[in-house]
mmCIF file of C-alpha atoms and ligand atoms in Angstrom:
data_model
loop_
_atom_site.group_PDB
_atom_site.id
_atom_site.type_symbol
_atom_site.label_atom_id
_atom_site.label_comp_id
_atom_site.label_asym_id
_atom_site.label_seq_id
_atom_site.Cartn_x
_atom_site.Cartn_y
_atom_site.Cartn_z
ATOM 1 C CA UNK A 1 87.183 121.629 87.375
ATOM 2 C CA UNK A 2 87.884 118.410 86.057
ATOM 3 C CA UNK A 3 90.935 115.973 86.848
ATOM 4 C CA UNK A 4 92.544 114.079 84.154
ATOM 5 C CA UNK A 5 94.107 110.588 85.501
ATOM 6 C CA UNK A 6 96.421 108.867 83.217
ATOM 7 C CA UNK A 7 97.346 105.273 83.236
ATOM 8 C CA UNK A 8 94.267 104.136 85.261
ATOM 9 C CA UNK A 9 94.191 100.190 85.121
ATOM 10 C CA UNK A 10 90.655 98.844 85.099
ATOM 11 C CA UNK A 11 90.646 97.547 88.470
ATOM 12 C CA UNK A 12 91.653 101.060 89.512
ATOM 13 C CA UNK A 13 88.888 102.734 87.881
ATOM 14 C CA UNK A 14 85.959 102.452 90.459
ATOM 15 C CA UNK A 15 88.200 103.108 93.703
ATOM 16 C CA UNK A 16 89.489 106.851 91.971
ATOM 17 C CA UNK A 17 86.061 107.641 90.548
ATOM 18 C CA UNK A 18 84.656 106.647 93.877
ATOM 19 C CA UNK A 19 87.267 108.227 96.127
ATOM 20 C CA UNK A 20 87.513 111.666 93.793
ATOM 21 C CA UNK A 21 83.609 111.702 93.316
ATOM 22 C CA UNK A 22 82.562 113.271 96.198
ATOM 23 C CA UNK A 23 84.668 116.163 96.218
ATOM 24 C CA UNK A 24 86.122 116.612 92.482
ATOM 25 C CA UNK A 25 84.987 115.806 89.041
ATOM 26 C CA UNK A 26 88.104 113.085 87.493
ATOM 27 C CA UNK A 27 88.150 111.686 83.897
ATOM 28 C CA UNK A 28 90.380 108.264 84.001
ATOM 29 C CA UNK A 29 92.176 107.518 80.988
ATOM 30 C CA UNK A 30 94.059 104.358 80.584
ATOM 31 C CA UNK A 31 96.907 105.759 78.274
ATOM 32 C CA UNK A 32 100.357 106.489 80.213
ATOM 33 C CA UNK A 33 101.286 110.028 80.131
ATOM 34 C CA UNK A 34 104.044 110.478 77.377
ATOM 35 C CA UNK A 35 105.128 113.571 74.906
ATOM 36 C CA UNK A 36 102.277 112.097 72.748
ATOM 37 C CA UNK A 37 99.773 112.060 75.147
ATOM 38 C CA UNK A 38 100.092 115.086 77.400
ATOM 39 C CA UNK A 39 98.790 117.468 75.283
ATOM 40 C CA UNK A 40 95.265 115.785 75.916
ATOM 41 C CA UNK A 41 95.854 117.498 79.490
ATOM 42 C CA UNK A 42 95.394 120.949 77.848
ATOM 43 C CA UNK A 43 92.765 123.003 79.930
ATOM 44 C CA UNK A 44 93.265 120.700 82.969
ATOM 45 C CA UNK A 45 94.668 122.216 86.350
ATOM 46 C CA UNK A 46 95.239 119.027 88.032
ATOM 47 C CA UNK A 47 96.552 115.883 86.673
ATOM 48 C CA UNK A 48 96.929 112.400 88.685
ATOM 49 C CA UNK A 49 100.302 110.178 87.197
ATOM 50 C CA UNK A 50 100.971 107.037 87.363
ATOM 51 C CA UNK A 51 103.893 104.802 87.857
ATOM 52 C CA UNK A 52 105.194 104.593 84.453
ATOM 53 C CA UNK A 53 104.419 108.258 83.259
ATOM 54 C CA UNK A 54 107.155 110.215 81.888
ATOM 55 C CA UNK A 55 107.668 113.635 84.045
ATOM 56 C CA UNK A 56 110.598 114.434 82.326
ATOM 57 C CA UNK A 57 111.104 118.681 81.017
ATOM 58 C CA UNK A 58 109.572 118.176 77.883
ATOM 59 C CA UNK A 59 106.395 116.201 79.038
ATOM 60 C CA UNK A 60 105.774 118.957 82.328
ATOM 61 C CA UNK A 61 106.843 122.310 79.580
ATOM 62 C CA UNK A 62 103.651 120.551 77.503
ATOM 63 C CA UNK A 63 101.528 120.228 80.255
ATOM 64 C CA UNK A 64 102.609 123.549 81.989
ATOM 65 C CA UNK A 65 101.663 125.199 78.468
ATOM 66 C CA UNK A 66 98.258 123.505 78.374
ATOM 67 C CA UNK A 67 97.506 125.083 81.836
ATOM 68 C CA UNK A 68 98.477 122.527 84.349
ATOM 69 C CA UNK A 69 99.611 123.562 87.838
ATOM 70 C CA UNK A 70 99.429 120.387 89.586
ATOM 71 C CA UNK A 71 100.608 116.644 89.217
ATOM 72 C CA UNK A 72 99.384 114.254 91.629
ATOM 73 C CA UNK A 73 101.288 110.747 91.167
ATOM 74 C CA UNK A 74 100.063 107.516 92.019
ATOM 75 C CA UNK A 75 102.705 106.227 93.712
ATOM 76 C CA UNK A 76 105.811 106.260 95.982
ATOM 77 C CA UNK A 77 108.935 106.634 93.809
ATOM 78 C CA UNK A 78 109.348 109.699 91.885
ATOM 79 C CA UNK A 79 112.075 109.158 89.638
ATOM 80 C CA UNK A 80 110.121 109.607 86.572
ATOM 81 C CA UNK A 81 109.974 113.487 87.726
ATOM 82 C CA UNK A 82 111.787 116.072 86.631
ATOM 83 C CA UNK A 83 111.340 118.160 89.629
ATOM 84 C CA UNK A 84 114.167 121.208 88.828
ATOM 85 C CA UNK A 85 111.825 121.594 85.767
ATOM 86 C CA UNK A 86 108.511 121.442 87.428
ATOM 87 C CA UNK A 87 110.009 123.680 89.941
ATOM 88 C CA UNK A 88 111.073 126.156 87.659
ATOM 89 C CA UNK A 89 107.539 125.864 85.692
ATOM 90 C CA UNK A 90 106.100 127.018 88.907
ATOM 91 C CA UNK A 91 104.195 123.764 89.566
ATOM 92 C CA UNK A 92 102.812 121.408 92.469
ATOM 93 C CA UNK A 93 104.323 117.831 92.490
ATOM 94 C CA UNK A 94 103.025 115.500 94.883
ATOM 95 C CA UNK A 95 103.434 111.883 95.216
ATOM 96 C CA UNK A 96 102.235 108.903 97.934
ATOM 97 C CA UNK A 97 105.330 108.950 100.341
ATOM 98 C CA UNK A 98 103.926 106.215 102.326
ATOM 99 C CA UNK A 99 101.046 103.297 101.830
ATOM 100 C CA UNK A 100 100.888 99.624 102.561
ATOM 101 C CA UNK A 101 104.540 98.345 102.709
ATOM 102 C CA UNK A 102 103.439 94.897 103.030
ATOM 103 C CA UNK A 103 101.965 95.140 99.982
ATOM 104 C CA UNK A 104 105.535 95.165 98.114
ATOM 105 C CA UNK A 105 107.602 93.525 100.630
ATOM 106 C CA UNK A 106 104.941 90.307 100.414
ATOM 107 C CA UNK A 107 105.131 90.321 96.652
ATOM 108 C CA UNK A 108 108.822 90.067 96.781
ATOM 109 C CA UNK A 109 108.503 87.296 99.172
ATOM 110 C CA UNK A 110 106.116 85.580 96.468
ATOM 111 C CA UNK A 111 108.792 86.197 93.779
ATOM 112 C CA UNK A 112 111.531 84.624 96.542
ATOM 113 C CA UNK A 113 109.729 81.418 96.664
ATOM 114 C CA UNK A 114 108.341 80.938 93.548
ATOM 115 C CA UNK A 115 111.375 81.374 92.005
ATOM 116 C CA UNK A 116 113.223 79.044 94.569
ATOM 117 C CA UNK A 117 111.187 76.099 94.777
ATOM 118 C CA UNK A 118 110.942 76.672 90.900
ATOM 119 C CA UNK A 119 106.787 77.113 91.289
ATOM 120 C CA UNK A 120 106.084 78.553 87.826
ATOM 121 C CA UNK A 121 107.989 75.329 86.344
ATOM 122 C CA UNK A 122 105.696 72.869 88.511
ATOM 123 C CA UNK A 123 102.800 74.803 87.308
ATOM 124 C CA UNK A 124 103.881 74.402 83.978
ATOM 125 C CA UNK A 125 104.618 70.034 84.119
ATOM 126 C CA UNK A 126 101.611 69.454 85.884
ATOM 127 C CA UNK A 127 99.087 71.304 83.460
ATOM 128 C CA UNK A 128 100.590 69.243 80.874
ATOM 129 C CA UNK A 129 100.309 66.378 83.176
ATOM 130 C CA UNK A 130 104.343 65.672 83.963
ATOM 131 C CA UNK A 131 104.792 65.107 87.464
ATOM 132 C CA UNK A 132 108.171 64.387 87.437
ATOM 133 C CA UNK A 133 110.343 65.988 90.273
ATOM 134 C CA UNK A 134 113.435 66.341 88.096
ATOM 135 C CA UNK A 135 114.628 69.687 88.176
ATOM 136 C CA UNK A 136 112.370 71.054 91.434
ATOM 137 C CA UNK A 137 114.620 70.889 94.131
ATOM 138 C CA UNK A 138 114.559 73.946 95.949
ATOM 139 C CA UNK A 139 116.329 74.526 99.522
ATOM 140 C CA UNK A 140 114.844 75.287 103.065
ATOM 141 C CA UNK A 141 115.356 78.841 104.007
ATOM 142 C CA UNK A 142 115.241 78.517 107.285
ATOM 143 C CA UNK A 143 118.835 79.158 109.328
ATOM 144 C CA UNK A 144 120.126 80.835 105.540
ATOM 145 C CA UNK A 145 120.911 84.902 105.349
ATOM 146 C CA UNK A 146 118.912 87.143 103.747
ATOM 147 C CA UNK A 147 120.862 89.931 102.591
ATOM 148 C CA UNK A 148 118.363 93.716 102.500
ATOM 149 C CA UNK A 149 119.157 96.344 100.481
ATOM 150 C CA UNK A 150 117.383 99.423 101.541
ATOM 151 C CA UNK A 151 115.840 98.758 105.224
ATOM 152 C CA UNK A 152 113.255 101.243 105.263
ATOM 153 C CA UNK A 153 109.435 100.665 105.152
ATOM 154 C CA UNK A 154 109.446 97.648 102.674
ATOM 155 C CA UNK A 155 113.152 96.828 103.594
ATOM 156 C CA UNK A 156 111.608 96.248 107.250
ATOM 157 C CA UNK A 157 108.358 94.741 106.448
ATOM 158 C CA UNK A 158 110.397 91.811 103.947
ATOM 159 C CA UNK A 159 113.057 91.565 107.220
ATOM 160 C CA UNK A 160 110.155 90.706 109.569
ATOM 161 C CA UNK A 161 108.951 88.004 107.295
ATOM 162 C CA UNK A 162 112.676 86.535 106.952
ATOM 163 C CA UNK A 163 112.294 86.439 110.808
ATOM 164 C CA UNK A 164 109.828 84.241 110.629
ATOM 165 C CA UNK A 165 111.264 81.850 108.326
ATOM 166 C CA UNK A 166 114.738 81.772 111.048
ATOM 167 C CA UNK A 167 116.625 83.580 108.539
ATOM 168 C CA UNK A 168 119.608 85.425 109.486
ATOM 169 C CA UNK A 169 119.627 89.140 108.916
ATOM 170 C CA UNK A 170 122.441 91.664 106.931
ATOM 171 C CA UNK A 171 121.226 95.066 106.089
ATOM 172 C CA UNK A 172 122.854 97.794 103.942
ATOM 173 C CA UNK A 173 121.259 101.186 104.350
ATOM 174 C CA UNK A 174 122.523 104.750 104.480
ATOM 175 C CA UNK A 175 120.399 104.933 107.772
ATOM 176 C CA UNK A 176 119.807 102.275 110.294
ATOM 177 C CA UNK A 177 116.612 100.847 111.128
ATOM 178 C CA UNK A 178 116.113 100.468 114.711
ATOM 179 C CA UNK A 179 113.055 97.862 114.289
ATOM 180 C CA UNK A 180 115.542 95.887 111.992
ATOM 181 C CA UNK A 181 118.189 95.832 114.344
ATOM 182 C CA UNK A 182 115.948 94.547 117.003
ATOM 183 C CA UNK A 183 115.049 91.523 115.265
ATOM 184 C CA UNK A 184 118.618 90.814 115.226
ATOM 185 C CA UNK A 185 119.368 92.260 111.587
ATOM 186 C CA UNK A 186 123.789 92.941 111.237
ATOM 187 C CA UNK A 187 124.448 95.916 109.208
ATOM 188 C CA UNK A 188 127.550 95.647 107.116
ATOM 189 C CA UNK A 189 129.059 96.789 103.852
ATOM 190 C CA UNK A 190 127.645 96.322 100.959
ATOM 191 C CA UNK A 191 130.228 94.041 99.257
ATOM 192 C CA UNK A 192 130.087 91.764 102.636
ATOM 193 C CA UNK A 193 126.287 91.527 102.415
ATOM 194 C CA UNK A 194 126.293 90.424 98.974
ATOM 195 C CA UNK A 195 129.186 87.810 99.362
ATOM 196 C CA UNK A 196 127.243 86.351 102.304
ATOM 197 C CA UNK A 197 123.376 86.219 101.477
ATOM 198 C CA UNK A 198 121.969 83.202 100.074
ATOM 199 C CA UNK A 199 118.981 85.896 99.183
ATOM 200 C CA UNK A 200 118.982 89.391 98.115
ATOM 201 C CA UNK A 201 116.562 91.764 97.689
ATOM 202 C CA UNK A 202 116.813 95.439 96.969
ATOM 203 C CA UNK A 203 114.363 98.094 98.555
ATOM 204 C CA UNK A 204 116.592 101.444 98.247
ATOM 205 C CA UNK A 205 115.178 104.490 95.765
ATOM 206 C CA UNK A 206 116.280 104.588 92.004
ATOM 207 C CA UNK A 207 118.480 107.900 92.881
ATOM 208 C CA UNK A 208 121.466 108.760 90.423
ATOM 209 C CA UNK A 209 123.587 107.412 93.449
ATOM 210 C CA UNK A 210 121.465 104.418 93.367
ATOM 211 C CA UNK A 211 121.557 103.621 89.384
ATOM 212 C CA UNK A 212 123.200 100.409 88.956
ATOM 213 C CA UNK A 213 123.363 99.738 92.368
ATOM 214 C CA UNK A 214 123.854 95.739 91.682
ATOM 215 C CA UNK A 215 126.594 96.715 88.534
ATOM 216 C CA UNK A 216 128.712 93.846 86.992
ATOM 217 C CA UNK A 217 131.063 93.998 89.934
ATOM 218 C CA UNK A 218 128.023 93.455 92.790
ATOM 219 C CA UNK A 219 126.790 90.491 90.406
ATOM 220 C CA UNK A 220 130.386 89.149 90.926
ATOM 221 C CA UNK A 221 130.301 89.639 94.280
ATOM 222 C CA UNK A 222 127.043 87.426 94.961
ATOM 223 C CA UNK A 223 127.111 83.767 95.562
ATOM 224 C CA UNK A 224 126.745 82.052 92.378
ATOM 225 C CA UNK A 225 123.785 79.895 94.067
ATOM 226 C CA UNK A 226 122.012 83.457 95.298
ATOM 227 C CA UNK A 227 118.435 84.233 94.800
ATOM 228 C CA UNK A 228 118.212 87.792 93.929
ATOM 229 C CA UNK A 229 115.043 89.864 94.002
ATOM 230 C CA UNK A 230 114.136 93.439 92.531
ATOM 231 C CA UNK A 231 110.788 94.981 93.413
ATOM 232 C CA UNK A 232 112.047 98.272 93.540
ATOM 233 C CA UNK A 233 112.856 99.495 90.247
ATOM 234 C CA UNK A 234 114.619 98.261 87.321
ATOM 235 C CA UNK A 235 117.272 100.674 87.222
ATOM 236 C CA UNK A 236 118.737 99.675 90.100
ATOM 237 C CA UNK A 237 120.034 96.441 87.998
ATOM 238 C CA UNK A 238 122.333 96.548 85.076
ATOM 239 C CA UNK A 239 120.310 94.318 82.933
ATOM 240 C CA UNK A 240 122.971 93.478 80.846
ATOM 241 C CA UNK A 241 125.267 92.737 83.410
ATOM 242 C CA UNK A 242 122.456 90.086 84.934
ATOM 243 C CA UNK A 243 121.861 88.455 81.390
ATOM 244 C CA UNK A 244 125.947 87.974 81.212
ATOM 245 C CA UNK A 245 126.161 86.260 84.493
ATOM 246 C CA UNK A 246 122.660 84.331 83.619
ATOM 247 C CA UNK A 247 124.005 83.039 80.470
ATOM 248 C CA UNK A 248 126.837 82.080 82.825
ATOM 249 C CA UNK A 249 124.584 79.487 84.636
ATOM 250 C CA UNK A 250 124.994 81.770 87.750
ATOM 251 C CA UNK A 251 122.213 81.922 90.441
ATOM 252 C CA UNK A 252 119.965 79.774 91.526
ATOM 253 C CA UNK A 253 116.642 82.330 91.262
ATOM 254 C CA UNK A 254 116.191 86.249 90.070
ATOM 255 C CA UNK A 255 112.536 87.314 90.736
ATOM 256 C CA UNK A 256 112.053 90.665 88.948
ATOM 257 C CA UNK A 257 108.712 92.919 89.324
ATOM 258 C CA UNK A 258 110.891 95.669 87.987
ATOM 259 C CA UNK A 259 112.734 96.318 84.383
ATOM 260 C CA UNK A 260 114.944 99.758 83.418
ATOM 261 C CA UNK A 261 113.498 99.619 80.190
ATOM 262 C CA UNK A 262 110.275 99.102 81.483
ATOM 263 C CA UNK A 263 108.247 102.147 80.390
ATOM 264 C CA UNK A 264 106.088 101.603 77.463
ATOM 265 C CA UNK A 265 106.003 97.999 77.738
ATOM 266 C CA UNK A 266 104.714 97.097 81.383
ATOM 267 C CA UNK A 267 100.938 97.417 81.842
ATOM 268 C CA UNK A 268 100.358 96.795 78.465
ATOM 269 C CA UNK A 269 99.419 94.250 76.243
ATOM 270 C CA UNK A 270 102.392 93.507 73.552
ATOM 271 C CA UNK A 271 101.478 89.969 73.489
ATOM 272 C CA UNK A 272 100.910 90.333 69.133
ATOM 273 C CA UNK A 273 103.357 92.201 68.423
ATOM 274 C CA UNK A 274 107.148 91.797 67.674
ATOM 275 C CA UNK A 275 109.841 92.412 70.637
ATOM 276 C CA UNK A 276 111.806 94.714 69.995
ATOM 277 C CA UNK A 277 113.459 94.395 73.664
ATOM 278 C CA UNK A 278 115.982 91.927 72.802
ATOM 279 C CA UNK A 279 117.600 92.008 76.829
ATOM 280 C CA UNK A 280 114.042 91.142 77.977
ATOM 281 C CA UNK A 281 113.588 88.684 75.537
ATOM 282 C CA UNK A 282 116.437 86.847 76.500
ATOM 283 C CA UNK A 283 115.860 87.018 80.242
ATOM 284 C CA UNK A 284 112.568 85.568 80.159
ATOM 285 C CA UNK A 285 114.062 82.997 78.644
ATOM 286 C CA UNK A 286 115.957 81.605 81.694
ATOM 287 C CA UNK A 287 114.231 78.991 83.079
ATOM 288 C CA UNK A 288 115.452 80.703 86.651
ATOM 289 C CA UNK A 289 114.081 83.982 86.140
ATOM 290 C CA UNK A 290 110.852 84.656 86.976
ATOM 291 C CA UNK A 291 109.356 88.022 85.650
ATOM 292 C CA UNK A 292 106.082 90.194 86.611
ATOM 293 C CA UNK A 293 105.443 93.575 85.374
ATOM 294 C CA UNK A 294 105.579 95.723 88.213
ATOM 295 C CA UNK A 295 102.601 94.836 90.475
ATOM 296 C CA UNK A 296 104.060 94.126 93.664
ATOM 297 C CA UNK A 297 102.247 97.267 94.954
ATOM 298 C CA UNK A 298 98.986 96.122 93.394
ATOM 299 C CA UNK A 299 96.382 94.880 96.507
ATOM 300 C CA UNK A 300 93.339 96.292 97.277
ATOM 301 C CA UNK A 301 94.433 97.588 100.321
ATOM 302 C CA UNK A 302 97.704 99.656 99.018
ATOM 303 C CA UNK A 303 95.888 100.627 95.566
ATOM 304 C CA UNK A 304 92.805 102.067 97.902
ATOM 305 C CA UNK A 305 95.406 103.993 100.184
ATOM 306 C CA UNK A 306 97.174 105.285 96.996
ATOM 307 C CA UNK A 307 94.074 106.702 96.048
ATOM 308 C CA UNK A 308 93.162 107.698 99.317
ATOM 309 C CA UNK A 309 96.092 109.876 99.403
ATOM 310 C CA UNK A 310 96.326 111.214 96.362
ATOM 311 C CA UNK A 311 92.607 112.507 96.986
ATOM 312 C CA UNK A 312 93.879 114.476 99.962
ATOM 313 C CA UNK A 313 97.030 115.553 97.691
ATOM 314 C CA UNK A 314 94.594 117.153 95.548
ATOM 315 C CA UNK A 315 92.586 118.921 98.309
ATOM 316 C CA UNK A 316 95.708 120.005 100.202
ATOM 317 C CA UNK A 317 96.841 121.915 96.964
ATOM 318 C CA UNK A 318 93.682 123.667 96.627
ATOM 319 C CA UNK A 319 93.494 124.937 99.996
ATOM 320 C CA UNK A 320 97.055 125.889 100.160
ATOM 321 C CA UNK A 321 98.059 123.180 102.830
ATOM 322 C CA UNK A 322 101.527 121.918 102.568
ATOM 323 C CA UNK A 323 101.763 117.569 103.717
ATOM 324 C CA UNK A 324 104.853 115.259 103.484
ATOM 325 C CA UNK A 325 103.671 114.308 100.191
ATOM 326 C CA UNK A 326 104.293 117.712 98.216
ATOM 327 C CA UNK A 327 107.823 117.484 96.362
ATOM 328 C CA UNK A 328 107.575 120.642 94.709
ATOM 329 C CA UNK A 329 107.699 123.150 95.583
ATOM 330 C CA UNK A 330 110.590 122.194 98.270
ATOM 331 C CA UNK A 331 110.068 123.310 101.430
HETATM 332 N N1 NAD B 401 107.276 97.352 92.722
HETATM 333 C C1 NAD B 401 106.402 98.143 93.279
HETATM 334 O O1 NAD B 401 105.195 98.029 93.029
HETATM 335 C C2 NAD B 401 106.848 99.211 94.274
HETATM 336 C C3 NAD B 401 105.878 99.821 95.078
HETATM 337 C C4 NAD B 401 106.265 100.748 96.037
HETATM 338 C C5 NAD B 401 107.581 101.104 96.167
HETATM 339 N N2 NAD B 401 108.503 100.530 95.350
HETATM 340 C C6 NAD B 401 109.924 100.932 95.495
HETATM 341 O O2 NAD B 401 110.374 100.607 96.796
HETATM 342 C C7 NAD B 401 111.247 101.653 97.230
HETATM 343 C C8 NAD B 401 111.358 101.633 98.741
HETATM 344 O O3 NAD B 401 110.110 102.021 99.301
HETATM 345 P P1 NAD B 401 109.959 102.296 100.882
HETATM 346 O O4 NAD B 401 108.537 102.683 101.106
HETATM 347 O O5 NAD B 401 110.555 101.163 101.653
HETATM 348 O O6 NAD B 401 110.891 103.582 101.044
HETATM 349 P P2 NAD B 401 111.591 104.098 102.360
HETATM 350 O O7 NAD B 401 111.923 105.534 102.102
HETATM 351 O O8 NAD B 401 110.817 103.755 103.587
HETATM 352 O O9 NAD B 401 112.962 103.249 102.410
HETATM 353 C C9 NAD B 401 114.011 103.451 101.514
HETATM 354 C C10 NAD B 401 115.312 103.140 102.245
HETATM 355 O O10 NAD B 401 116.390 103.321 101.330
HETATM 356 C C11 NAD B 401 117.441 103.979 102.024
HETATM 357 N N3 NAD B 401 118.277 104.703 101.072
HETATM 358 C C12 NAD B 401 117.975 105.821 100.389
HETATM 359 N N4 NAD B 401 119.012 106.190 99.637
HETATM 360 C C13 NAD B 401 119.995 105.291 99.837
HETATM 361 C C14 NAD B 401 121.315 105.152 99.327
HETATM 362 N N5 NAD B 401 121.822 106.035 98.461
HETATM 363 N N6 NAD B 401 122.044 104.118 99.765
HETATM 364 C C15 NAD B 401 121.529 103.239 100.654
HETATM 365 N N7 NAD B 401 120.284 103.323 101.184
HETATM 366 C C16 NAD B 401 119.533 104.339 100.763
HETATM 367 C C17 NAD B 401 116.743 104.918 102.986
HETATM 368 O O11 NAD B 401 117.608 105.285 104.071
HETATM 369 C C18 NAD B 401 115.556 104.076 103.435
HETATM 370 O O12 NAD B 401 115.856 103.323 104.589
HETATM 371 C C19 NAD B 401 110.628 102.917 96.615
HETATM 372 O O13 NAD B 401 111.586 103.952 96.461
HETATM 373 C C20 NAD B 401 110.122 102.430 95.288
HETATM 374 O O14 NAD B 401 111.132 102.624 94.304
HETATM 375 C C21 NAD B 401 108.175 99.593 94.422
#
């Protein structure tokens, strides 16, 4: 029986109809899934997620009505699910709990230096032929601290690469990482890490404990010459708070790949229409903010291991075998 993927970007296309063909029939549509769009899931079993869908109770009752037992998301984070609801609708969740880390952690290294040897603004002067320096200073990173929020898969993989730059290490994580401690990284409280890094970057889960993790009060606590990079997800930043301090002329770079209010807007194209998002609209505005819409994950290598896996998340559920990947039902 057919699959139904939502939000299925172009480049994407090929590598699920490819990967799925063999074994499964898949349709690939590119609109998110939403309230408005789930009900075009009626008569599917399976449906593959992406990123940006909304799980939430009403969007799984519709597709639970329509007949769907199983969602297969395309990605790592799973905060857009509402798994007590899918749970109690009797339904399979299963997301990609692991695929190329270096993938993400590289990205935010791409968002650390562009944004601190201001790359976008260079681009910028020399395509209109100014090739003035004015402005462009950046500063070595070598012997500064980068500060890791979250020292798990990405967390490490972004650590190893500070390494090579001679960067001193702090960590914050509920859980050591022995591989980040070996390459010399200091674990300490959160409030010390973010006084003493000259970069931060956040790689924990969006979690309720996790919601605002950098709040008004961590944004105080930074340097004011910080670089701070989220490539995690949006909620982990009070938005508001950031554009305050911005406005403030505080820090000296803030790469983004994430945004809370990201759904509907990222992956799309809203370039003729009015914004309505007046917070986003005012932090792309800051000539040291640099923003992307959530494609640190997107190589070929971690989108064809996404895929990969959420091929074998479909088989698994229909012969009954249980992976690391199933959230629901809980073990
Ligand atoms: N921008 C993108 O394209 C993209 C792609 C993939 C993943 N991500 C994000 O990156 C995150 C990290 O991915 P990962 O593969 O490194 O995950 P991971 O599970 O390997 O690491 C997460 C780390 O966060 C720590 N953690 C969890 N809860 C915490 C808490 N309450 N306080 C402090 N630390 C806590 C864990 O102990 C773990 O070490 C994902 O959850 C996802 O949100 C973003």
């Amino acid at each position: 029986m057919e699959i139904l993927a939502f939000g299925v970007q172009a480049d994407e296309k090929p590598l699920i109809e490819r990967a799925f063909g063999i074994h499964e029939d898949v349709r690939c549509l590119d609109v998110f899934l939403n309230a408005d769009t789930a009900p075009i899931a009626a008569g599917h079993e399976i449906v593959s997620t992406s990123v940006n869908a909304d799980l939430g109770a009403d969007v799984l009752e519709i597709l639970a009505a329509g007949g769907t037992r199983m969602v297969a998301q395309r990605s790592t984070g799973f905060n857009n699910v509402d798994l007590d609801t899918a749970e109690r609708l009797g339904m399979t969740v299963a997301r990609v709990s692991s695929y190329s880390p270096y993938s993400v952690a590289e990205f935010a290294w791409t968002l650390a230096m562009a944004v601190n040897r201001r790359i976008v603004r260079a681009s910028i002067r020399t395509r209109d032929f100014d090739f003035r320096l004015d402005g462009l200073m950046g500063r070595d990173l070598h012997g500064r601290t980068a500060g890791v929020l979250g020292t798990g898969k990405i967390g490490e993989a972004f650590a190893r690469i500070a390494h090579g730059f001679g960067m001193r290490l702090l960590g914050w994580d509920v859980a050591e990482n022995p591989a980040c401690a070996e390459l010399g990284m200091r674990y300490v409280p959160k409030d010390e890490l973010l006084a003493r890094s000259d970069l931060i970057t956040l790689h924990v889960p969006l979690m309720p404990e996790t919601r605002h993790l950098i709040d008004a009060a961590a944004l105080k606590a930074m340097r004011d010459d910080a670089v701070l990079i989220n490539s995690s997800r949006g909620g982990l930043i009070d938005t508001a708070a950031l554009v305050g301090e911005l406005r403030a002329g505080r820090f000296a770079g803030v790469g983004l790949d994430v945004y809370e209010a990201e759904a509907g807007l990222f992956f799309l194209d809203k370039s003729l229409e009015a914004v309505e998002d007046d917070t986003l609209a005012r932090l792309v505005t800051f000539p040291n903010v640099l923003v992307t819409s959530h494609q640190a994950y997107y190589t070929e290598e971690a989108v064809g291991q996404i895929v990969d896996a959420t091929v074998r998340n479909v088989l698994d559920y229909r012969e009954g075998r249980r992976s690391e990947n199933v959230l629901v039902p809980r073990s």
